[in-house]
Coordinates of C-alpha atoms in Angstrom, one line a residue:
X1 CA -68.6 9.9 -47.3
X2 CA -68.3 8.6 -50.6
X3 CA -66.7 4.6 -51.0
X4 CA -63.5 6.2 -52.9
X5 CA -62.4 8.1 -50.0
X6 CA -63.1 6.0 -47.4
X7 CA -60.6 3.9 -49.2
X8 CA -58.1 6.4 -49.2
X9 CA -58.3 7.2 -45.4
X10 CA -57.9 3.7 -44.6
X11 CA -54.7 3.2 -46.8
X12 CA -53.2 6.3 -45.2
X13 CA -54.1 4.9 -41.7
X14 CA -52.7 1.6 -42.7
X15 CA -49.7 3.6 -44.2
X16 CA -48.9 5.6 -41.3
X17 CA -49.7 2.6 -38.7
X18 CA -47.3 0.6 -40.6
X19 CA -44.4 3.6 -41.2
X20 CA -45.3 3.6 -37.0
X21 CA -44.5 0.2 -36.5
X22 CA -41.7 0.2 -38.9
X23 CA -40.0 3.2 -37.2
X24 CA -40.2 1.9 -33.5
X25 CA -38.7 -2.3 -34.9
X26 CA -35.8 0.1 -36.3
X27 CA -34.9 2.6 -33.5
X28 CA -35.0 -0.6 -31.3
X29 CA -33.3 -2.4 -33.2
X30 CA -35.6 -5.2 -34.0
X31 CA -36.5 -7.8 -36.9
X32 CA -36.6 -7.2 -39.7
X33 CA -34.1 -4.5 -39.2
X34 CA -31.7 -6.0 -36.7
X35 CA -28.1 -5.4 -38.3
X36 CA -24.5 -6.3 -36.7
X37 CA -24.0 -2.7 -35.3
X38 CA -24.6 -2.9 -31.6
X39 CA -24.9 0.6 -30.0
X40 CA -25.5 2.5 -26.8
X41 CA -25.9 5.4 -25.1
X42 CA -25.3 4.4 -21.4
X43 CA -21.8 5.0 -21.8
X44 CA -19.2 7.6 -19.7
X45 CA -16.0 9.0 -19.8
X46 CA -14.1 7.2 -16.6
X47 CA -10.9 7.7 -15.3
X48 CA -8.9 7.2 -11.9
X49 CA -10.5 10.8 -9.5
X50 CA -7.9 10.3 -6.2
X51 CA -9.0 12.1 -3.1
X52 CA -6.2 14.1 -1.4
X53 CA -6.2 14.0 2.6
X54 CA -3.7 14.3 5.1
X55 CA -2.5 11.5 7.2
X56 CA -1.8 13.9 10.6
X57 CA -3.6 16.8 12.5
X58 CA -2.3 20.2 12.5
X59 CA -2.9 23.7 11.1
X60 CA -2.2 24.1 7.2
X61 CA 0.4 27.0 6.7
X62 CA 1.1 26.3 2.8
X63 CA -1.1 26.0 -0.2
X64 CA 0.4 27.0 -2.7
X65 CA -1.7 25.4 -5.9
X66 CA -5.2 26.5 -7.5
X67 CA -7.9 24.5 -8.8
X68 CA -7.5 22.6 -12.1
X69 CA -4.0 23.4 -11.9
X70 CA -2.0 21.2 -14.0
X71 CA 0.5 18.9 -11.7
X72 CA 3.4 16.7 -11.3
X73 CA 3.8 13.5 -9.3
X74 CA 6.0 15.0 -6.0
X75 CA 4.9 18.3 -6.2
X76 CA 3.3 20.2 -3.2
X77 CA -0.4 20.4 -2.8
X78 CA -0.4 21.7 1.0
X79 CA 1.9 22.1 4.4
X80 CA 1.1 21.1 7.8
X81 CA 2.8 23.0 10.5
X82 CA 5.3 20.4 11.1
X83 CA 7.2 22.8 13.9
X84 CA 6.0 19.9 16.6
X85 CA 7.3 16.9 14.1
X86 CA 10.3 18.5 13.9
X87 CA 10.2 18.8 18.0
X88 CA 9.2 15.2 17.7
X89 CA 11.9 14.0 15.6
X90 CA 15.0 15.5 17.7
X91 CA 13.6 14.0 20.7
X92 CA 13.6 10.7 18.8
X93 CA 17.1 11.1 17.8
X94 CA 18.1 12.0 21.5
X95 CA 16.6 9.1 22.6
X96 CA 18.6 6.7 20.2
X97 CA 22.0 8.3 20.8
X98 CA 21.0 7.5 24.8
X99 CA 20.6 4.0 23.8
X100 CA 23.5 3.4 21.5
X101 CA 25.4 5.6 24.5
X102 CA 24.2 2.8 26.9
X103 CA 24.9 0.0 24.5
X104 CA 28.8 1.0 23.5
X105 CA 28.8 1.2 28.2
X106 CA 27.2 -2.3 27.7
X107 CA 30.3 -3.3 25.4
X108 CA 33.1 -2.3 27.8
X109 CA 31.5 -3.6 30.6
X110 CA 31.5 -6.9 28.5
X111 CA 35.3 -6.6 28.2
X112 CA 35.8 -5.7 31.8
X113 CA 33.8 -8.6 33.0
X114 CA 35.9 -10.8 30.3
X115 CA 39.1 -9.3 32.0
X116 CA 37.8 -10.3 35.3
X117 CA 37.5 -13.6 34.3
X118 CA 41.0 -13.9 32.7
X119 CA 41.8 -12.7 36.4
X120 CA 40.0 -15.2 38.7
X121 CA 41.6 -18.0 36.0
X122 CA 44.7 -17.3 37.0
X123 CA 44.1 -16.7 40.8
X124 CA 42.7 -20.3 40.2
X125 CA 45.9 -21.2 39.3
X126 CA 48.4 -19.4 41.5
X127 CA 46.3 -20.7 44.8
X128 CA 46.2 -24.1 43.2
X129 CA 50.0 -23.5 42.8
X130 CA 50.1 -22.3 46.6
X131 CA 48.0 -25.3 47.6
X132 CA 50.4 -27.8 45.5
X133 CA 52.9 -26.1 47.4
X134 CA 51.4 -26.5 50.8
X135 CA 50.4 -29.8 50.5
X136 CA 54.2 -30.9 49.9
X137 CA 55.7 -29.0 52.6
X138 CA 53.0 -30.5 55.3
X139 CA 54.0 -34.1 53.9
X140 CA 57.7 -33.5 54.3
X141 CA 57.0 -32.3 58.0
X142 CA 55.0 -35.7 58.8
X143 CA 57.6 -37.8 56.8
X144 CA 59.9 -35.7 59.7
X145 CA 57.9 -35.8 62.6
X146 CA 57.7 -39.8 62.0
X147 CA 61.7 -39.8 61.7
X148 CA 61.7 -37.3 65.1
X149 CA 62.8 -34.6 63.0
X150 CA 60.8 -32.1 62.7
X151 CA 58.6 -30.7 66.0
X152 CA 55.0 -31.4 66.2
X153 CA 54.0 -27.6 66.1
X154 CA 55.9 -27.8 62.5
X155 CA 54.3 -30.4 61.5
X156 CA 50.7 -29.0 62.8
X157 CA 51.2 -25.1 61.4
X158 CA 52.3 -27.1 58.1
X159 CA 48.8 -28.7 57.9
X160 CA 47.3 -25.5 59.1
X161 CA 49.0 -23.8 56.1
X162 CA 47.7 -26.6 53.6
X163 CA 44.1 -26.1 54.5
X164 CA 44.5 -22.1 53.9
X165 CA 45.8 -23.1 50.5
X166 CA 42.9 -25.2 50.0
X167 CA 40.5 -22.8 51.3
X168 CA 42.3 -20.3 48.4
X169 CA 41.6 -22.4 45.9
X170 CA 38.0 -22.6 46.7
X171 CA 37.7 -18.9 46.9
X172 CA 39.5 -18.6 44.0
X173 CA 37.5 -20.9 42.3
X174 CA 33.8 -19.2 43.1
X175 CA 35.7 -16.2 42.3
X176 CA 35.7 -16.9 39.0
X177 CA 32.4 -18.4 39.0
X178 CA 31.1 -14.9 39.9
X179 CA 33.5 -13.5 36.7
X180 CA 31.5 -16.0 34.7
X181 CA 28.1 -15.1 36.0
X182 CA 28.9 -11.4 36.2
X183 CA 29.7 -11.7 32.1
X184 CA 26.9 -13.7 31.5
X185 CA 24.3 -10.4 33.2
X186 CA 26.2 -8.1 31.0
X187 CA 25.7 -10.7 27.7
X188 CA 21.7 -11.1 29.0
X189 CA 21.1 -6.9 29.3
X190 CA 23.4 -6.0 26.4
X191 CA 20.8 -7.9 24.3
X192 CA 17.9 -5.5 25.9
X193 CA 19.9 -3.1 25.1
X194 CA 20.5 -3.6 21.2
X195 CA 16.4 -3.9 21.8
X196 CA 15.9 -0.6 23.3
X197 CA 18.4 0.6 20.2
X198 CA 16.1 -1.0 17.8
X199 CA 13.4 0.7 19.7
X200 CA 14.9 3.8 19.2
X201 CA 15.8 3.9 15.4
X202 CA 12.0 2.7 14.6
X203 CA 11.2 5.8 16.6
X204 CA 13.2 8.2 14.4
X205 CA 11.9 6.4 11.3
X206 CA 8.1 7.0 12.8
X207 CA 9.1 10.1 13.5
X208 CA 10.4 11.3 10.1
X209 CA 7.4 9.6 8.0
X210 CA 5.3 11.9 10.4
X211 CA 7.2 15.1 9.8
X212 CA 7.0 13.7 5.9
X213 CA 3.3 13.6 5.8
X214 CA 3.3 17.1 7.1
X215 CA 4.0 17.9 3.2
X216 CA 0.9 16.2 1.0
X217 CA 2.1 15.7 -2.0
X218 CA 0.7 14.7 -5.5
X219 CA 0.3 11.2 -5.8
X220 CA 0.6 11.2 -9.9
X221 CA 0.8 13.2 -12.5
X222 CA -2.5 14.8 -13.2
X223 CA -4.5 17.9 -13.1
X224 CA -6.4 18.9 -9.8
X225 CA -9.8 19.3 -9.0
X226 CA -11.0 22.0 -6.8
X227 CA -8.9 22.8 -3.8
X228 CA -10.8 23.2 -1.0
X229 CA -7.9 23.5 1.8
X230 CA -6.8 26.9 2.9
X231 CA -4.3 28.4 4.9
X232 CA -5.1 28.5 8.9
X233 CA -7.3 25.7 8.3
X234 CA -7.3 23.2 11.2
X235 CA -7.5 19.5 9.2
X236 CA -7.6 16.3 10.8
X237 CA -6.6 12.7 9.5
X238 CA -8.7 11.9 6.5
X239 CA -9.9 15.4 5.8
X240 CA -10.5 16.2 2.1
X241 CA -8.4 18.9 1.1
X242 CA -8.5 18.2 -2.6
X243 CA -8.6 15.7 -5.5
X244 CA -6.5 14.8 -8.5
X245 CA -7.8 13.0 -12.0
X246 CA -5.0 11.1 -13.7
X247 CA -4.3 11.5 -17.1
X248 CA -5.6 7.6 -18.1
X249 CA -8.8 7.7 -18.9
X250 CA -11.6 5.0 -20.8
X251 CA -14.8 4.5 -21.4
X252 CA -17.5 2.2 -19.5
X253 CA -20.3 1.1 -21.7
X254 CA -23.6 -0.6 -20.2
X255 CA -24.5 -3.1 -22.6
X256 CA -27.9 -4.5 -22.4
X257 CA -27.6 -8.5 -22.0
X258 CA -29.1 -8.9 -24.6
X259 CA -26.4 -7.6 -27.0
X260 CA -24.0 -8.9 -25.3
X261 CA -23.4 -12.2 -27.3
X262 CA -21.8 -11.3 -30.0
X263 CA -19.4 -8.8 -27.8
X264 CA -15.5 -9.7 -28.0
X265 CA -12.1 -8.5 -26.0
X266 CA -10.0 -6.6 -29.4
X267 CA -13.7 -5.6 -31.1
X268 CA -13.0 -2.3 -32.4
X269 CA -15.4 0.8 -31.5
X270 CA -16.5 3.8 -33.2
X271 CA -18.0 6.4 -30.4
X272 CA -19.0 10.1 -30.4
X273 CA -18.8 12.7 -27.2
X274 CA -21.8 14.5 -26.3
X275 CA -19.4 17.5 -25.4
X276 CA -17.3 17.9 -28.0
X277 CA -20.1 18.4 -30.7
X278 CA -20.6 14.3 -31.5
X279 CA -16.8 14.4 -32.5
X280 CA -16.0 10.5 -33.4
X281 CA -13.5 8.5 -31.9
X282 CA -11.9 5.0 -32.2
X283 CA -11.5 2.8 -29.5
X284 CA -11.5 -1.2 -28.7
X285 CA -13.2 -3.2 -26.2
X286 CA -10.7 -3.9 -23.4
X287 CA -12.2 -6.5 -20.8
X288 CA -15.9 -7.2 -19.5
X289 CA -17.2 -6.6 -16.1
X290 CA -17.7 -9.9 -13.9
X291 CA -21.1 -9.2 -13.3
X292 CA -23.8 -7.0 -14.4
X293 CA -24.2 -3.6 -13.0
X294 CA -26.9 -4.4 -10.5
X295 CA -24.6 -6.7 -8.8
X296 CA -22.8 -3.9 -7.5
X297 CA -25.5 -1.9 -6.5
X298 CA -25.7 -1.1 -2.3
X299 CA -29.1 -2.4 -2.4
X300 CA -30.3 -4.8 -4.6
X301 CA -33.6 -6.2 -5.7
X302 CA -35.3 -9.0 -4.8
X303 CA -36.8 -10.7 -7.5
X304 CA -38.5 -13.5 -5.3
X305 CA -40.8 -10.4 -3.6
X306 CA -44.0 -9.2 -5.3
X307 CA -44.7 -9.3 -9.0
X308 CA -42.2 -9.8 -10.9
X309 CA -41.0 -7.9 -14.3
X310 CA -38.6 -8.8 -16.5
X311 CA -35.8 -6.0 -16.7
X312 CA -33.1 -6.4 -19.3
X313 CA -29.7 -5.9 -17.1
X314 CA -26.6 -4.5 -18.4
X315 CA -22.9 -5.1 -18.4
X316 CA -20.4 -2.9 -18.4
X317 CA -17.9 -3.1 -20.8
X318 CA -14.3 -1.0 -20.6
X319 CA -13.0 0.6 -23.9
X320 CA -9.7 1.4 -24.0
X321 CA -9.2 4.9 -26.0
X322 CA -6.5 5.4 -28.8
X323 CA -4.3 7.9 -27.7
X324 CA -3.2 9.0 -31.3
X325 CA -6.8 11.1 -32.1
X326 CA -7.1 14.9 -32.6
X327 CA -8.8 16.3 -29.6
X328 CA -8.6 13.2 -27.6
X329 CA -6.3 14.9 -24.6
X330 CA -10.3 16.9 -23.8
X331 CA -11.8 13.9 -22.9
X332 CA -12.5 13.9 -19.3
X333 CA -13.8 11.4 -16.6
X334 CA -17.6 11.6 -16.4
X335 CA -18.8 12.8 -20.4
X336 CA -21.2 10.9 -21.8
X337 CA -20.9 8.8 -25.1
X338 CA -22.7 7.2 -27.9
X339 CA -20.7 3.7 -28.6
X340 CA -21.1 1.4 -31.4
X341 CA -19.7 -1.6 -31.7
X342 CA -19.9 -3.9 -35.5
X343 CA -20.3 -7.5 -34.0
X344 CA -19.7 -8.4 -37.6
X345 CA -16.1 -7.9 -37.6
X346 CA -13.3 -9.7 -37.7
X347 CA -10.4 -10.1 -35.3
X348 CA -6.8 -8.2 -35.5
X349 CA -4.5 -11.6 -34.7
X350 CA -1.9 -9.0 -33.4
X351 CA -4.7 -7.4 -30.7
X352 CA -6.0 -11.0 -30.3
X353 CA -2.5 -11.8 -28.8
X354 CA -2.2 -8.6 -26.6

């Protein structure tokens, strides 16, 4: 091979080694063509996916929505045959009306024990009357007998009489002692009482939640997932019946660490959907994840095990999407994305403040 073309071939190799070389330092992003635009494409569509369940056991007898059906927060999803709630909740009811029942018996007895009280008082008083009485007439018969007035069998069936006075008194006396301790029982089981009531109206409350959870219900406004419950299906607690995606919805973009420097809350970012034929979009960086992704992984590496490779790790970053876009209402949780973000810009002072 002649000298002139053996030149040639080694200026195209060097050519096409160095349009090579140039090529890969630009897709990656490297000197000399590092710019201010930092982009990725290990970014999704998120948004809040709640699982539907019941919270009780029973046979569903109602289901009367479809998958992807568009709902409202409140509106039925499915029916539990709640024939044994209902069951449940009269009995509850029966039982508290028992206990109020025995509570308002608890209150007269208080008043009849009061009463019987107000009654040994005053038999208290009219024996201690009697006794005063008593006591006076068997001192005027030994004020007689000393003068030889009065006989000595007066004088004796005097005294007799003024220790059955006393005697009255006394029983008079623990009398009302048992009034006091009678009202004091009633005062002591009236407050069991107002427990067992207590007891009671927590019942019917328990009871009504249950027969409320027989009717699952949408949590939020949203738009269902598929519905796998069906009619005749026996569920238990925790069974998935369904699932609901809110309307919110935001992007999570893993940034490798190594562009995250220059990464701000209130950035603005441009970002295309995979789905909706690169269609562009505007959002702004929200918040930053507290930790890289790995952090959260179930099982994590151990770097201190084996050799040892450097891997650049990545942080998630949440977008917030602005809602006033053409076509934005089609984004859904789990699309993928292309964000890019100009590290180069400048700060709104009004988003700086929000």
């Amino acid at each position: 091979m002649s000298k002139p073309f053996r030149s040639a071939a080694t200026i195209l190799a060097l050519t096409a080694g160095l349009v090579g070389a140039a090529t890969v330092l630009y897709v990656w992003n490297l000197p000399p063509f590092r710019n201010s635009v930092q982009m990725t494409n290990d970014a999704y569509v998120r948004g809040q996916v709640t699982l539907l369940s019941p919270q009780l056991a029973g046979y569903l007898v109602d289901v009367p929505v479809r998958d992807y059906q568009r709902v409202r927060r409140g509106d039925l999803i499915a029916r539990i045959d709640d024939r044994i709630f209902v069951q449940k909740l009269e009995q509850a009811k029966a039982a508290l009306e028992a206990a109020e029942a025995e509570l308002s018996n608890s209150e007269q007895s208080q008043k009849s024990a009061e009463a019987k009280i107000l009654s040994a008082k005053a038999s208290v008083e009219s024996a201690e009357a009697a006794s005063e009485a008593a006591r006076a007439a068997a001192a005027r018969s030994e004020n007689l007998l000393k003068s030889n007035i009065a006989s000595q069998s007066e004088a004796e069936k005097n005294r007799a009489a003024f220790g059955q006075a006393r005697a009255a008194v006394h029983q008079a006396e623990a009398a009302e002692l048992v009034a006091e301790q009678d009202l004091n029982i009633v005062v002591v089981g009236r407050r069991s009482l107002q427990a067992n009531v207590e007891s009671a109206r927590a019942a019917v409350k328990l009871a009504q939640i249950d027969l409320s959870n027989t009717r699952i219900t949408a949590p939020q406004d949203g738009t269902l997932g598929e519905v796998t419950g069906r009619v005749g299906q026996n569920v238990s607690v925790g069974t998935q019946i369904g699932s609901i995606v809110q309307d919110e919805v935001w992007i999570v973009a893993n940034f490798k660490e190594t562009q995250f420097s220059g990464l701000r809350a209130g950035y603005e970012v441009m970002f295309t959907v995979d789905a909706l034929e690169n269609k562009p979009f505007k959002g702004r960086i929200e918040r930053f994840a507290p930790a890289t992704g790995s952090e959260f992984s179930v099982i994590k590496a151990d770097n201190a095990t084996g050799n040892f490779t450097k891997v650049a790790q990545r942080i998630p970053v949440r977008i917030f999407i602005d809602r006033n876009q053409d076509e934005v209402e089609r984004l859904v949780p789990g699309m993928s994305v292309v964000t890019r973000i100009d590290v180069a810009q400048s700060l709104d002072p009004e988003v700086t403040r929000k």
